[in-house]
Tab-separated table of C-alpha atoms in Angstrom:
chain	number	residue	atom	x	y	z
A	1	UNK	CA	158.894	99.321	82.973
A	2	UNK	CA	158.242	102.591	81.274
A	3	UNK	CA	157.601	106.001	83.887
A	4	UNK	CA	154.274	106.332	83.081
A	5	UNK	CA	153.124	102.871	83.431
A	6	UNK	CA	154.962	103.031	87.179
A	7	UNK	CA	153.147	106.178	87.568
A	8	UNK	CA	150.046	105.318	86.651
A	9	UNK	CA	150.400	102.476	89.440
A	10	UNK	CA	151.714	104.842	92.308
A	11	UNK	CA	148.775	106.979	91.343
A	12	UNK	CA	146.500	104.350	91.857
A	13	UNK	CA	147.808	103.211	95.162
A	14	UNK	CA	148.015	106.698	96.633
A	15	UNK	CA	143.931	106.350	95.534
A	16	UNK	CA	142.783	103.288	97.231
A	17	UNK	CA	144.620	104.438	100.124
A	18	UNK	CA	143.144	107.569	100.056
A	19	UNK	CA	139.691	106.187	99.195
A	20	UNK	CA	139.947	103.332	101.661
A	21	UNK	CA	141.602	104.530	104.802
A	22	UNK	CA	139.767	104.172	107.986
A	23	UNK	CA	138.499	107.910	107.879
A	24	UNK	CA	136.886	107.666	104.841
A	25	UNK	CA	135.239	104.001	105.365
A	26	UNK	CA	131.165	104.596	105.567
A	27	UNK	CA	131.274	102.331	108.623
A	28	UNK	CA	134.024	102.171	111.044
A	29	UNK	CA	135.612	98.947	112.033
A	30	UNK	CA	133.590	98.183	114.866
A	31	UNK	CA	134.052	95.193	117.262
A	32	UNK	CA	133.171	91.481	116.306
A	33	UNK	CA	130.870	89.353	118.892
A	34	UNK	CA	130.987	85.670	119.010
A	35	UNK	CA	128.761	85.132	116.045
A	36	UNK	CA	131.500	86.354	113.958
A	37	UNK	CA	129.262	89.628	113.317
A	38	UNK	CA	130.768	93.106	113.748
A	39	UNK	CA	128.558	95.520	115.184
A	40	UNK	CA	128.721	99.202	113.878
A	41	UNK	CA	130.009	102.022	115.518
A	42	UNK	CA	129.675	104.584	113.315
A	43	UNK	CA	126.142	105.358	111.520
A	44	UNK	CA	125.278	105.813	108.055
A	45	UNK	CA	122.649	106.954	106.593
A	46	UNK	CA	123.852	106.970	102.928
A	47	UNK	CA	121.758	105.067	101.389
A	48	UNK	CA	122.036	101.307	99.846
A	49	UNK	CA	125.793	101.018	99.741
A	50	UNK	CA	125.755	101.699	103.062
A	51	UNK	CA	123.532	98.316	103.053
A	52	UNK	CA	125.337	96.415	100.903
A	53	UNK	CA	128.785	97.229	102.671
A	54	UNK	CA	127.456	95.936	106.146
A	55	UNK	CA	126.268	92.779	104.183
A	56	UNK	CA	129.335	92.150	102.862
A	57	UNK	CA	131.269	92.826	106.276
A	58	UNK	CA	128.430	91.473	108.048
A	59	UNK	CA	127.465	93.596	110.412
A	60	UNK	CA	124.822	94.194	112.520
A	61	UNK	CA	123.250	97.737	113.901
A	62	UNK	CA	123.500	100.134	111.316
A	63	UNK	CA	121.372	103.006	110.896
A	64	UNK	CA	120.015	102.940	107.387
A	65	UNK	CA	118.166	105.008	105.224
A	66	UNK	CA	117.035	103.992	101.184
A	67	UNK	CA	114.396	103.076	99.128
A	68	UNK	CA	114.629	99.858	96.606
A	69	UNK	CA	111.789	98.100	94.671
A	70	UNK	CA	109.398	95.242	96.529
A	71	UNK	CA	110.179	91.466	95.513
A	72	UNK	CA	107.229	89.709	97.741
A	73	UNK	CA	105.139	90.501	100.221
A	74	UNK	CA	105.491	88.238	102.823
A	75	UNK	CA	102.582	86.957	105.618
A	76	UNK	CA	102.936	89.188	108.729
A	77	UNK	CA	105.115	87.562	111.551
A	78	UNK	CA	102.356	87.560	114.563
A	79	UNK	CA	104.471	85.942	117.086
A	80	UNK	CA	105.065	88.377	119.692
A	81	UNK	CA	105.343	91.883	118.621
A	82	UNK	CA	103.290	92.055	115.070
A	83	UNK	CA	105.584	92.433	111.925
A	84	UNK	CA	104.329	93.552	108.760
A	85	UNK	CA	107.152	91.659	106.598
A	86	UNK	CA	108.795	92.157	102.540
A	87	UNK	CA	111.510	91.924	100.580
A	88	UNK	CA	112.988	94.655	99.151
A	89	UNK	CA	115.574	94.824	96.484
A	90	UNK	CA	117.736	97.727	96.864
A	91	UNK	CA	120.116	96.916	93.427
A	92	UNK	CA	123.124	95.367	95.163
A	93	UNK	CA	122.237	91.987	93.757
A	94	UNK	CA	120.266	90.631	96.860
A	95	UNK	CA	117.079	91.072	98.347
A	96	UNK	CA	116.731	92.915	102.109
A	97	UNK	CA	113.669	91.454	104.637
A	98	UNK	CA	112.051	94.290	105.853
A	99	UNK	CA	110.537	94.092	109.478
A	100	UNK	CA	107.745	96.506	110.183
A	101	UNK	CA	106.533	96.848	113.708
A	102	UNK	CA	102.496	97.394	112.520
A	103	UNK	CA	102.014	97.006	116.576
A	104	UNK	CA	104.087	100.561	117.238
A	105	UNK	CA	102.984	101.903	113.584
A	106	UNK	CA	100.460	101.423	110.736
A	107	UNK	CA	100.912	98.756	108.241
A	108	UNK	CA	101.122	99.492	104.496
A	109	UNK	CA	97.885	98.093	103.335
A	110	UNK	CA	98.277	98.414	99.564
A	111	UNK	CA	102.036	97.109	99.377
A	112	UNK	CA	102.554	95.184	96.679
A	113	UNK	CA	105.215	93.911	94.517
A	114	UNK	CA	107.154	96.084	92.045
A	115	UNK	CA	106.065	99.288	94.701
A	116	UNK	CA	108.840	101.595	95.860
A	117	UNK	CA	109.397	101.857	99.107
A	118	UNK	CA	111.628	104.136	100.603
A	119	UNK	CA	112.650	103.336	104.944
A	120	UNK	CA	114.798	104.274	107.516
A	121	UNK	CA	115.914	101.869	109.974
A	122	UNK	CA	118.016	99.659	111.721
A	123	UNK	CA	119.924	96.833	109.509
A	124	UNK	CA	120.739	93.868	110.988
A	125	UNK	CA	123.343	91.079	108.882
A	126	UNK	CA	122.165	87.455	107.610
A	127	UNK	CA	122.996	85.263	105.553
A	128	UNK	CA	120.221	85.331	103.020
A	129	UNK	CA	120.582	89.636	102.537
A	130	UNK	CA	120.043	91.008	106.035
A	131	UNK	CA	116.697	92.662	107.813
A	132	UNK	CA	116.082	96.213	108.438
A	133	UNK	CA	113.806	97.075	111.691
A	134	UNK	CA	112.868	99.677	113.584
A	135	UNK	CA	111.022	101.168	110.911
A	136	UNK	CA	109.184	103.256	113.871
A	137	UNK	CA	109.384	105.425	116.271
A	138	UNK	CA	110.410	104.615	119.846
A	139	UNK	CA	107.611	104.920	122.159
A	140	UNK	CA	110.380	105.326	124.657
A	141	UNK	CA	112.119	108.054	123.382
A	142	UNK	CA	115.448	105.606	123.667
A	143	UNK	CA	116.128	104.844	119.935
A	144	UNK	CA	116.148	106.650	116.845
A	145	UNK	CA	112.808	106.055	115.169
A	146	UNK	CA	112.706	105.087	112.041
A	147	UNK	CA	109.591	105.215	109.080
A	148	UNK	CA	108.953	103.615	105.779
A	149	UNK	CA	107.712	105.554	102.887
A	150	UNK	CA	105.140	104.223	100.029
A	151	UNK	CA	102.881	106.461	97.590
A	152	UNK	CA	103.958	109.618	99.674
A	153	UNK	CA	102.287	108.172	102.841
A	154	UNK	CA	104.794	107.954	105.789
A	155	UNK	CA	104.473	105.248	108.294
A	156	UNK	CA	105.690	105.566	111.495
């Protein structure tokens, strides 16, 4: 094998190590529960490849923060605790279900498909792309509130 070609290699090695290393990772390991789901313990708020990591390692609990383009509007979820409910597509090649508290904060009356809507929230992993919540603020005081952002309105 000629030196360069084996350098090349060592160089890109020394990279993904570098690039890769626990340190560096958006999300830290975390711990697993039974579900086979690990939960974050390390936030990130970098946008959606912070989402589409912790679907791919399936995690749950991760503070969030992006915007992506509405897919469908979905009916509210009034069982218990109102939800004002869509799916967003943030470009990662799946779709995000956005769950809006609209009994803690107002609901995005206008929402449609193709809007932009930028959040911050909680993401939680599932198999069909994951749901964000906590799109609000705490009443509490005991968790960090969140808000979604359409036409330059903030809801939270």
């Amino acid at each position: 094998m000629k030196k360069w070609v084996l350098f090349v290699l060592i160089g890109m090695g020394i990279f993904a190590l570098g690039r890769f290393s626990a340190t560096d990772s958006p999300l830290s390991a975390g711990s697993e529960n039974a579900a086979g789901q690990t939960q974050a313990s390390t936030p990130d708020t970098r946008g959606a490849d912070s989402i589409a990591d912790a679907y791919t390692r399936r995690l749950q609990d991760v503070p969030v923060q992006a915007e992506g383009r509405v897919v469908k509007v979905l009916p509210d979820d009034n069982k218990g605790s109102r939800h004002q409910r869509f799916l967003i597509d943030t470009g990662y090649g799946h779709t995000v279900l956005i769950a809006h508290n609209i009994d803690l904060a107002p609901r995005i009356d206008a929402l449609q498909a193709g809007d932009t809507v930028a959040f911050k929230g909680e993401y939680v992993w599932n198999d069909k792309g994951g749901v964000v919540h906590w799109t609000h603020h705490d009443p509490d005081g005991r968790h960090p509130g969140g808000w979604l952002r359409h036409n330059g309105r903030t809801y939270e």
